[in-house]
Amino acid sequence: MRLPSRSEAATLSASAMRMAVAIILGFGIATLNLGIVVNALLALGVTYLPALLRRDWGLRLSPGLTFVVTLAVLLHALGMVGLYEEVWWYDHLTHTLSAMLVAAVGYATTRAIDLHSDAVSFPPRFLSLFLLLFTLALGVLWEVLEFLARLGAAAIDVEPVLIQYGLEDTILDLVFDTVGAVLVALFGTPRLSELTESIRERLQ
């Protein structure tokens, strides 16, 4: 019996995690929990994003990167079921993983522009700084969205679809966003060559 290759295992795992997100969506509908439903719907949509990018834009995401994308949205959907409140480190884990994905997209896009055009040149130190600032900027934007979602939900007296736990939580979220960006800068860039090349070809 032939064992699945690493890429096949990653693809199968991503499919299983997509099914898990669908189950969480069903749970949210059954319990009439708006927060779970909205977040699970968004997570389910994101799981199909790699296939859509490949079909419509010709961007090739490796099975490993597709696995990480699906894992990130699954963990977030699970967090809305109650893990964010019950497990103290869970929010830190999801923020680190999400920040790694944001940093990966920022790096691959910037590096592809660097390779595509002779008019620009991004030294390695600039790319590292850019990864950090890009990730933190989107992290701040996410925190603002959480704050606005809470205000909006309170105004119309419904359960918020995004949850914010206070200023200390916001600062910790940004700290772990930074950790995710640093991890990509130190260890992740060689694994993004396929995505970088796909974006460069698309630019051409």
Coordinates of C-alpha atoms in Angstrom, one line a residue:
M1 CA 0.0 0.0 0.0
R2 CA 1.5 3.3 -1.1
L3 CA 1.6 6.0 1.5
P4 CA 0.5 9.5 0.4
S5 CA 3.2 12.0 -0.4
R6 CA 3.7 15.1 1.7
S7 CA 1.8 17.2 -0.8
E8 CA -1.0 14.7 -1.0
A9 CA -1.3 14.5 2.7
A10 CA -1.4 18.3 2.9
T11 CA -4.2 18.4 0.4
L12 CA -6.2 15.7 2.2
S13 CA -5.7 17.5 5.5
A14 CA -6.9 20.7 4.0
S15 CA -10.1 19.0 2.7
A16 CA -10.7 17.5 6.1
M17 CA -10.3 20.9 7.8
R18 CA -12.7 22.4 5.3
M19 CA -15.3 19.8 6.3
A20 CA -14.7 20.7 9.9
V21 CA -15.4 24.4 9.2
A22 CA -18.6 23.3 7.5
I23 CA -19.6 21.4 10.6
I24 CA -18.9 24.4 12.7
L25 CA -21.1 26.4 10.4
G26 CA -23.9 23.9 10.8
F27 CA -23.5 24.1 14.6
G28 CA -23.8 27.9 14.4
I29 CA -27.0 27.7 12.4
A30 CA -28.5 25.1 14.7
T31 CA -27.7 27.2 17.8
L32 CA -28.7 30.5 16.1
N33 CA -25.3 32.0 16.9
L34 CA -24.7 34.8 14.5
G35 CA -21.0 35.2 15.5
I36 CA -20.2 31.6 14.7
V37 CA -22.3 31.6 11.5
V38 CA -20.6 34.7 10.1
N39 CA -17.1 33.7 11.0
A40 CA -17.6 30.1 9.7
L41 CA -19.0 31.4 6.4
L42 CA -16.0 33.7 5.9
A43 CA -13.6 30.8 6.9
L44 CA -15.3 28.4 4.5
G45 CA -14.9 31.0 1.7
V46 CA -11.2 31.4 2.5
T47 CA -10.7 27.7 2.2
Y48 CA -11.7 27.9 -1.5
L49 CA -9.4 30.9 -2.1
P50 CA -6.3 29.0 -3.2
A51 CA -8.3 27.1 -5.8
L52 CA -9.9 30.3 -7.1
L53 CA -6.5 32.1 -7.3
R54 CA -5.1 29.1 -9.2
R55 CA -8.0 29.0 -11.6
D56 CA -8.6 32.7 -12.2
W57 CA -5.2 34.2 -11.7
G58 CA -2.8 31.4 -12.3
L59 CA -1.2 31.8 -8.9
R60 CA 0.2 28.5 -7.6
L61 CA 0.0 28.1 -3.8
S62 CA 1.9 25.1 -2.6
P63 CA 0.0 22.3 -0.8
G64 CA 1.8 23.3 2.4
L65 CA 0.7 26.9 2.1
T66 CA -2.8 25.9 1.3
F67 CA -2.7 23.7 4.4
V68 CA -1.6 26.6 6.6
V69 CA -4.3 28.9 5.2
T70 CA -7.0 26.3 5.9
L71 CA -5.6 25.6 9.4
A72 CA -5.6 29.3 10.2
V73 CA -9.3 29.8 9.4
L74 CA -10.3 26.5 11.0
L75 CA -8.6 27.6 14.3
H76 CA -10.4 30.9 14.1
A77 CA -13.8 29.3 13.6
L78 CA -13.1 26.9 16.5
G79 CA -12.2 29.9 18.6
M80 CA -15.6 31.4 18.1
V81 CA -17.2 28.3 19.4
G82 CA -15.6 29.0 22.8
L83 CA -11.9 28.3 22.7
Y84 CA -11.0 32.0 22.7
E85 CA -12.6 32.3 26.2
E86 CA -11.6 28.9 27.6
V87 CA -8.0 28.7 26.5
W88 CA -5.8 31.6 27.5
W89 CA -3.1 31.1 24.8
Y90 CA -5.5 30.3 22.0
D91 CA -5.9 33.9 20.7
H92 CA -2.1 34.2 20.7
L93 CA -1.8 31.1 18.5
T94 CA -4.4 32.3 16.0
H95 CA -2.9 35.7 15.8
T96 CA 0.6 34.4 15.2
L97 CA -0.6 32.0 12.5
S98 CA -2.7 34.7 10.8
A99 CA 0.2 37.2 10.9
M100 CA 2.5 34.6 9.3
L101 CA 0.1 34.3 6.4
V102 CA -0.2 38.1 6.0
A103 CA 3.6 38.4 6.1
A104 CA 3.9 35.6 3.5
V105 CA 1.6 37.4 1.1
G106 CA 3.4 40.7 1.7
Y107 CA 6.8 39.2 1.1
A108 CA 5.8 37.2 -2.0
T109 CA 4.1 40.2 -3.6
T110 CA 7.0 42.6 -2.8
R111 CA 9.7 40.1 -3.9
A112 CA 7.8 39.5 -7.1
I113 CA 7.7 43.2 -7.9
D114 CA 11.4 43.4 -7.2
L115 CA 12.1 40.5 -9.6
H116 CA 9.7 41.8 -12.2
S117 CA 10.9 45.4 -12.5
D118 CA 14.4 46.8 -12.9
A119 CA 13.0 50.2 -11.8
V120 CA 12.8 49.0 -8.1
S121 CA 15.3 47.2 -5.9
F122 CA 14.4 46.0 -2.4
P123 CA 17.4 45.1 -0.2
P124 CA 17.0 42.2 2.2
R125 CA 16.9 44.6 5.2
F126 CA 14.2 46.6 3.6
L127 CA 12.1 43.5 2.9
S128 CA 12.4 42.4 6.6
L129 CA 11.3 45.9 7.8
F130 CA 8.5 45.9 5.3
L131 CA 7.3 42.5 6.4
L132 CA 7.1 43.8 10.0
L133 CA 5.4 47.1 9.1
F134 CA 2.9 45.5 6.6
T135 CA 1.9 42.9 9.1
L136 CA 1.5 45.3 12.0
A137 CA -0.5 47.7 9.8
L138 CA -3.0 45.0 8.9
G139 CA -3.0 43.9 12.5
V140 CA -4.0 47.4 13.6
L141 CA -6.7 47.4 11.0
W142 CA -8.1 44.2 12.3
E143 CA -8.2 45.5 15.8
V144 CA -10.1 48.6 14.6
L145 CA -12.6 46.3 12.9
E146 CA -13.1 44.3 16.1
F147 CA -13.7 47.6 18.0
L148 CA -16.2 48.8 15.4
A149 CA -18.0 45.5 15.3
R150 CA -18.4 45.6 19.0
L151 CA -19.8 49.1 18.9
G152 CA -22.1 48.3 16.0
A153 CA -23.4 45.2 17.7
A154 CA -24.1 47.1 20.9
A155 CA -25.9 49.8 19.0
I156 CA -28.4 47.3 17.5
D157 CA -28.4 45.0 20.5
V158 CA -27.1 41.8 18.8
E159 CA -24.2 39.5 19.5
P160 CA -20.9 40.9 18.0
V161 CA -19.4 38.8 15.1
L162 CA -15.9 39.9 16.2
I163 CA -14.8 40.0 19.9
Q164 CA -12.4 42.5 21.5
Y165 CA -11.4 41.9 25.1
G166 CA -9.8 45.3 25.9
L167 CA -6.6 47.3 25.5
E168 CA -4.3 44.8 27.0
D169 CA -5.6 42.1 24.7
T170 CA -5.1 44.4 21.7
I171 CA -1.5 45.1 22.6
L172 CA -0.9 41.3 23.1
D173 CA -2.5 40.7 19.7
L174 CA 0.0 43.1 18.0
V175 CA 2.9 41.5 19.9
F176 CA 2.0 38.1 18.5
D177 CA 1.4 39.7 15.0
T178 CA 5.0 40.8 15.3
V179 CA 6.1 37.3 16.3
G180 CA 4.4 35.9 13.2
A181 CA 6.1 38.4 10.9
V182 CA 9.5 37.7 12.4
L183 CA 9.1 33.9 12.0
V184 CA 8.3 34.4 8.3
A185 CA 11.3 36.8 7.8
L186 CA 13.7 34.3 9.5
F187 CA 12.5 30.9 8.3
G188 CA 9.6 31.3 5.8
T189 CA 10.9 33.1 2.8
P190 CA 12.6 30.2 1.0
R191 CA 9.3 28.3 1.1
L192 CA 7.6 31.2 -0.7
S193 CA 9.6 30.9 -4.0
E194 CA 6.8 29.2 -5.9
L195 CA 4.2 31.8 -4.9
T196 CA 6.7 34.6 -5.7
E197 CA 7.3 33.2 -9.1
S198 CA 3.6 32.8 -9.8
I199 CA 3.0 36.5 -8.9
R200 CA 6.0 37.6 -11.0
E201 CA 4.6 35.6 -14.0
R202 CA 1.2 37.2 -13.5
L203 CA 2.8 40.7 -13.5
Q204 CA 4.3 39.9 -16.9

